[in-house]
CSV table of C-alpha atoms in Angstrom, one decimal:
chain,number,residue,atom,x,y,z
P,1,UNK,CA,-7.6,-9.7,19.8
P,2,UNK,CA,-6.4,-10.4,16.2
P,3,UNK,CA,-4.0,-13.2,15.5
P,4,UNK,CA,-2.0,-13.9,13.2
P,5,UNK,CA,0.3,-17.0,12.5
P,6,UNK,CA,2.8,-17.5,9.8
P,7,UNK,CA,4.3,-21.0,8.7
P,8,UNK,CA,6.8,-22.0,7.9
P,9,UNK,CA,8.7,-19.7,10.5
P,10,UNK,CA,12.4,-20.3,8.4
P,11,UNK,CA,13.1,-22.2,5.5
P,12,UNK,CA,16.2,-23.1,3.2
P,13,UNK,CA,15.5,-23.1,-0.5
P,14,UNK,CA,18.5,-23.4,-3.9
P,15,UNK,CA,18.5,-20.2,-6.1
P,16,UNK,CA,15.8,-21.1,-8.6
P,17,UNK,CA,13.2,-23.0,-6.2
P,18,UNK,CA,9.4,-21.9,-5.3
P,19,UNK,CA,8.8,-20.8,-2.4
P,20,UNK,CA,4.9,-20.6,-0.5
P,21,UNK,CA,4.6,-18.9,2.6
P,22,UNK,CA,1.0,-18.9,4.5
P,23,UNK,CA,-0.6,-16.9,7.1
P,24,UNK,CA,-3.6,-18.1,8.6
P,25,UNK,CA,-5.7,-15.0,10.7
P,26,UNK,CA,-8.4,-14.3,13.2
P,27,UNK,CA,-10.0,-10.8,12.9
P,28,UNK,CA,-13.3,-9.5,14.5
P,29,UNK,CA,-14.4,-7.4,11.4
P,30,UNK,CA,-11.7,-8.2,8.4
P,31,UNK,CA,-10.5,-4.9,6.2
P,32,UNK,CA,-7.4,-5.9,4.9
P,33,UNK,CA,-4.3,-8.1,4.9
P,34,UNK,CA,-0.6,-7.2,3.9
P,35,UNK,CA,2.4,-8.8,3.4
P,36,UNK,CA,5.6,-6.5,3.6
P,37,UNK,CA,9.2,-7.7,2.7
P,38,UNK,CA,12.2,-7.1,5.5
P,39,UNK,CA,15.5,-7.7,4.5
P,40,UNK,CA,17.3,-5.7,7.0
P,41,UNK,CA,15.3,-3.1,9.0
P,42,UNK,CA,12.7,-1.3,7.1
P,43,UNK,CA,9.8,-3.3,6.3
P,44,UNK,CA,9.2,-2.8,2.8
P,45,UNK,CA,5.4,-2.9,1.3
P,46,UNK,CA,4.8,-5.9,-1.3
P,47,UNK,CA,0.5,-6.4,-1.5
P,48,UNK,CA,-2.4,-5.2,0.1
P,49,UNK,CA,-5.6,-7.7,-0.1
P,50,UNK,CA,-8.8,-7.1,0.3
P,51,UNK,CA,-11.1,-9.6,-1.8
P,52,UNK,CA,-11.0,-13.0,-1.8
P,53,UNK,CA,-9.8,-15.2,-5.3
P,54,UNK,CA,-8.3,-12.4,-7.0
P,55,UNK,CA,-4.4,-12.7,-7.1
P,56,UNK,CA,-2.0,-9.6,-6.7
P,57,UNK,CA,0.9,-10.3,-9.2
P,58,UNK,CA,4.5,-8.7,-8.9
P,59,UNK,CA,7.0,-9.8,-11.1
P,60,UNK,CA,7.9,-13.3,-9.6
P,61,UNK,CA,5.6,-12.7,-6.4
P,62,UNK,CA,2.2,-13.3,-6.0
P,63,UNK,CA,-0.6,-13.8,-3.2
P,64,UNK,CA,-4.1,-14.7,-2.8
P,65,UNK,CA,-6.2,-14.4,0.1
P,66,UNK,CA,-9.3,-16.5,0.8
P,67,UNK,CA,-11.6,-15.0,2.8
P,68,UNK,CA,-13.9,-17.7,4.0
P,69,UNK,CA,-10.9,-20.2,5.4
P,70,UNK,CA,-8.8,-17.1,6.6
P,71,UNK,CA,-5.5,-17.5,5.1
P,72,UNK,CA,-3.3,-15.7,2.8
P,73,UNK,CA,-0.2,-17.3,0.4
P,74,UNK,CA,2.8,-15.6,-0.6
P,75,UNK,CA,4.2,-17.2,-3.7
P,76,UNK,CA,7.9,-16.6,-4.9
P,77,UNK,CA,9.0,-18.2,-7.7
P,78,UNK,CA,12.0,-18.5,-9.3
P,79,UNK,CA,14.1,-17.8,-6.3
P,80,UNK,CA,17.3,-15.6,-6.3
P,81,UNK,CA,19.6,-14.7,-3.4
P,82,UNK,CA,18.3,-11.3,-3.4
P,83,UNK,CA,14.6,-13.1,-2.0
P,84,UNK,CA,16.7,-13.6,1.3
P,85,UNK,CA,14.5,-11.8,4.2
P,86,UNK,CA,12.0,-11.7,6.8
P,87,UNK,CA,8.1,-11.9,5.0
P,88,UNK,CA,5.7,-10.5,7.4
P,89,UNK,CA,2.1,-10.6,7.0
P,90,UNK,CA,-0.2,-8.3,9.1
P,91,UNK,CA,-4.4,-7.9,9.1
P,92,UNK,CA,-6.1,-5.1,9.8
P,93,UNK,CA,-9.2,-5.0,11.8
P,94,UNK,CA,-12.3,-2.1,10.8
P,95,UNK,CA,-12.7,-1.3,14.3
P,96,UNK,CA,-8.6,0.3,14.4
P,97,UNK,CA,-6.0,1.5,12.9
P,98,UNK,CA,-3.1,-0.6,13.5
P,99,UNK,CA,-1.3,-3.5,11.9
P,100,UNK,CA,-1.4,-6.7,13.6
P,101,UNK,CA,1.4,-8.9,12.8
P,102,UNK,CA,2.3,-12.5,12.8
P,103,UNK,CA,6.3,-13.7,13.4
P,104,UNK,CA,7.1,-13.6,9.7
P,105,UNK,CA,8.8,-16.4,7.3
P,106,UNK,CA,12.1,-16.2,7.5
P,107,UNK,CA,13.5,-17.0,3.9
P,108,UNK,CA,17.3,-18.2,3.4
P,109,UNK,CA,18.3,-18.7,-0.8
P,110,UNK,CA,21.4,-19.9,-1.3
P,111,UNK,CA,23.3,-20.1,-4.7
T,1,UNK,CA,13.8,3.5,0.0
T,2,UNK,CA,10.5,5.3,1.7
T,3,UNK,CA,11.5,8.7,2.6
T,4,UNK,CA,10.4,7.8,6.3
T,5,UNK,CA,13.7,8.8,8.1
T,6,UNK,CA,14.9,8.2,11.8
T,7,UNK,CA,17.2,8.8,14.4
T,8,UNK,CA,19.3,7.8,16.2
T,9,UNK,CA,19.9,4.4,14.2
T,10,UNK,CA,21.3,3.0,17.4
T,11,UNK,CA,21.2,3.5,21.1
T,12,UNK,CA,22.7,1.9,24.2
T,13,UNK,CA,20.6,3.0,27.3
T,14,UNK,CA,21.2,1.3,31.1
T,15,UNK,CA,17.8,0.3,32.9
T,16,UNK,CA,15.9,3.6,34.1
T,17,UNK,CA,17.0,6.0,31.5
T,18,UNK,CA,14.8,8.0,29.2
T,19,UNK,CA,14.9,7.9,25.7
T,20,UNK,CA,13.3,10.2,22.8
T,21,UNK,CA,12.9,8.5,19.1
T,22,UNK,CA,12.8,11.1,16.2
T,23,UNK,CA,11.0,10.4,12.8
T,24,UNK,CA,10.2,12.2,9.9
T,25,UNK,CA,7.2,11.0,7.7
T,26,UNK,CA,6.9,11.0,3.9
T,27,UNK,CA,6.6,13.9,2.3
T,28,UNK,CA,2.7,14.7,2.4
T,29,UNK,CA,1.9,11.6,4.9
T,30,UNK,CA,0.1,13.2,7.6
T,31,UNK,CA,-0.1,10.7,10.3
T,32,UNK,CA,2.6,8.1,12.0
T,33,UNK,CA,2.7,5.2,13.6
T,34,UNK,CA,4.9,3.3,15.8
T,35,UNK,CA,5.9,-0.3,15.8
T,36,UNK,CA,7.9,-1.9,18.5
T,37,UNK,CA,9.6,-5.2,17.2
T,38,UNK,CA,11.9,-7.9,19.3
T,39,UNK,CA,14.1,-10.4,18.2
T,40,UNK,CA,12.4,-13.1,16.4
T,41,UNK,CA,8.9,-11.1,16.3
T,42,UNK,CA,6.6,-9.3,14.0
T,43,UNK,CA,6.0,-5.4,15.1
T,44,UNK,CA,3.6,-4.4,17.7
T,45,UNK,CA,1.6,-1.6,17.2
T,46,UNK,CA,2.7,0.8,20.1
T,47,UNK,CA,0.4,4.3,19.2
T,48,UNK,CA,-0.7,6.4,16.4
T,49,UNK,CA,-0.7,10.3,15.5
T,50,UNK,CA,-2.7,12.2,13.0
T,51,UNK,CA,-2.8,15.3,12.8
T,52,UNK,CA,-0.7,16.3,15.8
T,53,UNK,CA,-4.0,14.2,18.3
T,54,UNK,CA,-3.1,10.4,19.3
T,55,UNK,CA,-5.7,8.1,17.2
T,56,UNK,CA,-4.9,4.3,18.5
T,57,UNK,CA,-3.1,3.3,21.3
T,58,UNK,CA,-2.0,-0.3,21.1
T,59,UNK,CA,-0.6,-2.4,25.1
T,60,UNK,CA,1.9,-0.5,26.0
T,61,UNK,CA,2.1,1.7,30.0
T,62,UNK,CA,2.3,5.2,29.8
T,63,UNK,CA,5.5,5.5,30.2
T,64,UNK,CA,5.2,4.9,26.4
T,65,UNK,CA,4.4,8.4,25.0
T,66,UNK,CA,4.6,10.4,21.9
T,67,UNK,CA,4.4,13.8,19.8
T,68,UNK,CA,3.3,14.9,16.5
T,69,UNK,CA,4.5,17.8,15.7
T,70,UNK,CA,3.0,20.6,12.9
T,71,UNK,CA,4.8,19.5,10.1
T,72,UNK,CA,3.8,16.0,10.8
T,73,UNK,CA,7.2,14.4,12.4
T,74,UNK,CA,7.1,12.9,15.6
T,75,UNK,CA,8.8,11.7,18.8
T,76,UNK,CA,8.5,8.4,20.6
T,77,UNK,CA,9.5,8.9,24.7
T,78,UNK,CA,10.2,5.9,26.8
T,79,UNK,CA,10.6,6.5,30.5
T,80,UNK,CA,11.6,4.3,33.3
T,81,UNK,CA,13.4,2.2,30.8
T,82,UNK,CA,13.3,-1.8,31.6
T,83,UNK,CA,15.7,-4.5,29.7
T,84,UNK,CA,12.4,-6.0,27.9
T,85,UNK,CA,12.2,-2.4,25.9
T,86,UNK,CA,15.7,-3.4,24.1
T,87,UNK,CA,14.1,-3.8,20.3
T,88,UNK,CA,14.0,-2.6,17.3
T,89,UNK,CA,11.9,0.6,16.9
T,90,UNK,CA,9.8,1.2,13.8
T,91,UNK,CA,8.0,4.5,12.8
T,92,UNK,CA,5.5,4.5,9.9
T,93,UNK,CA,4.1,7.2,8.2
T,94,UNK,CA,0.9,7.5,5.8
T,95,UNK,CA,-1.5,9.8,4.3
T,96,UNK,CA,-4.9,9.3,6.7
T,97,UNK,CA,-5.5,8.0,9.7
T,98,UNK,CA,-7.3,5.0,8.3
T,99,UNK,CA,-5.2,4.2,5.6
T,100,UNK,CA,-3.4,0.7,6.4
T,101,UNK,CA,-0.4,1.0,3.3
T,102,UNK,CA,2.6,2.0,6.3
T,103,UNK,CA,6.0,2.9,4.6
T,104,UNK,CA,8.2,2.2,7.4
T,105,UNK,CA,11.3,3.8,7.9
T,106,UNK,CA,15.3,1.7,8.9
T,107,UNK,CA,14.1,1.8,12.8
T,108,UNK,CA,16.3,2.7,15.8
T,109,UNK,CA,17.9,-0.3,17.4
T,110,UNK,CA,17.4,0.6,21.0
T,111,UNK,CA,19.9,-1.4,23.9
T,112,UNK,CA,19.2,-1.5,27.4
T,113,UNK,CA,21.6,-2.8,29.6
């Protein structure tokens, strides 16, 4: 069965701070990984990895994923309130077509 | 915002009941997935439709059940309803059946008291 685990589960960070969020993964046959933002209810889609080294750049998010150790980071710099939310991370296995999950970070900037 | 929309946003149910979920996908996304999420947890992966046939079932009972209907909207039914269903219910639509990018709509915050 995948697995996936997310650390730190919650974290406190000042308006302005960086913030790095890992997800480590098992997966029988590895297609992808995502990471998806939740602020209230809908997940909302951020990146979608698929090759090791290369890093997925959106404004002041990024991510990596390294294929051979089996863990993803979610880097958000330059913090503002607005960052406050769930991050989720999810693999996707070749042999189906669902989304496995891990707990998410749960991200808390205040001013 | 996605375009994935559904309803009811919220539900109070009592133990036994039955409940129907109503989404509507994306414009053009032809398959839809649903997510089952608890307090404090990521989503589970509950079924998938494309193209009206079920194509992935995650562990749930079959009291967990679902439509896709022609124009590619669908219906999660819970029977028999139990106080561990209270979550937050999340239906995903995309184009494929094998594409992994989800846009996920607000959910349905089901209660079961």
């Amino acid at each position: 069965e995948d697995k996936v685990v997310q650390s730190p589960l919650s974290l406190v960070v000042h308006e302005g701070d960086t913030v790095t969020l890992n997800c480590s993964y098992e997966v029988t046959n590895f297609r992808s990984l995502l990471w998806y933002k939740q602020e209230k209810k809908a997940p909302t889609f951020l990146f979608m990895l698929t090759s090791s080294g290369i890093e997925k750049k959106s404004g002041r998010l990024s991510s990596i994923l390294d294929k051979k150790e089996l863990f993803s980071i979610l880097n958000i710099t330059a913090t503002q309130t607005g960052d406050s939310a769930i991050y989720l991370c999810a693999v996707v296995d070749y042999g189906n077509n669902r989304l496995a999950f891990g707990k998410g970070n749960q991200v808390v900037v205040i001013p | 915002e996605t375009g994935v929309t559904q309803s009811p946003t919220h539900l109070i149910k009592t133990r036994g009941q039955q409940v129907t979920l109503r989404c509507s996908s994306q414009s053009g996304h032809n398959t839809v997935s649903w997510y089952q999420q608890a307090l404090g947890q990521g989503p589970q992966f509950i079924f998938q439709y494309y193209r009206e046939e079920e194509n992935g079932r995650g562990n749930f009972p079959p009291r967990f059940s679902g439509l896709q209907f022609p124009n590619y909207s669908s219906e999660l039914n819970v029977n028999a309803l139990e106080l561990d269903d209270s979550a937050l219910y999340l239906c995903a639509s995309s184009l494929g059946g094998g594409n992994e990018k989800l846009f996920f709509g607000s959910g349905t915050q089901l209660s079961v008291l």
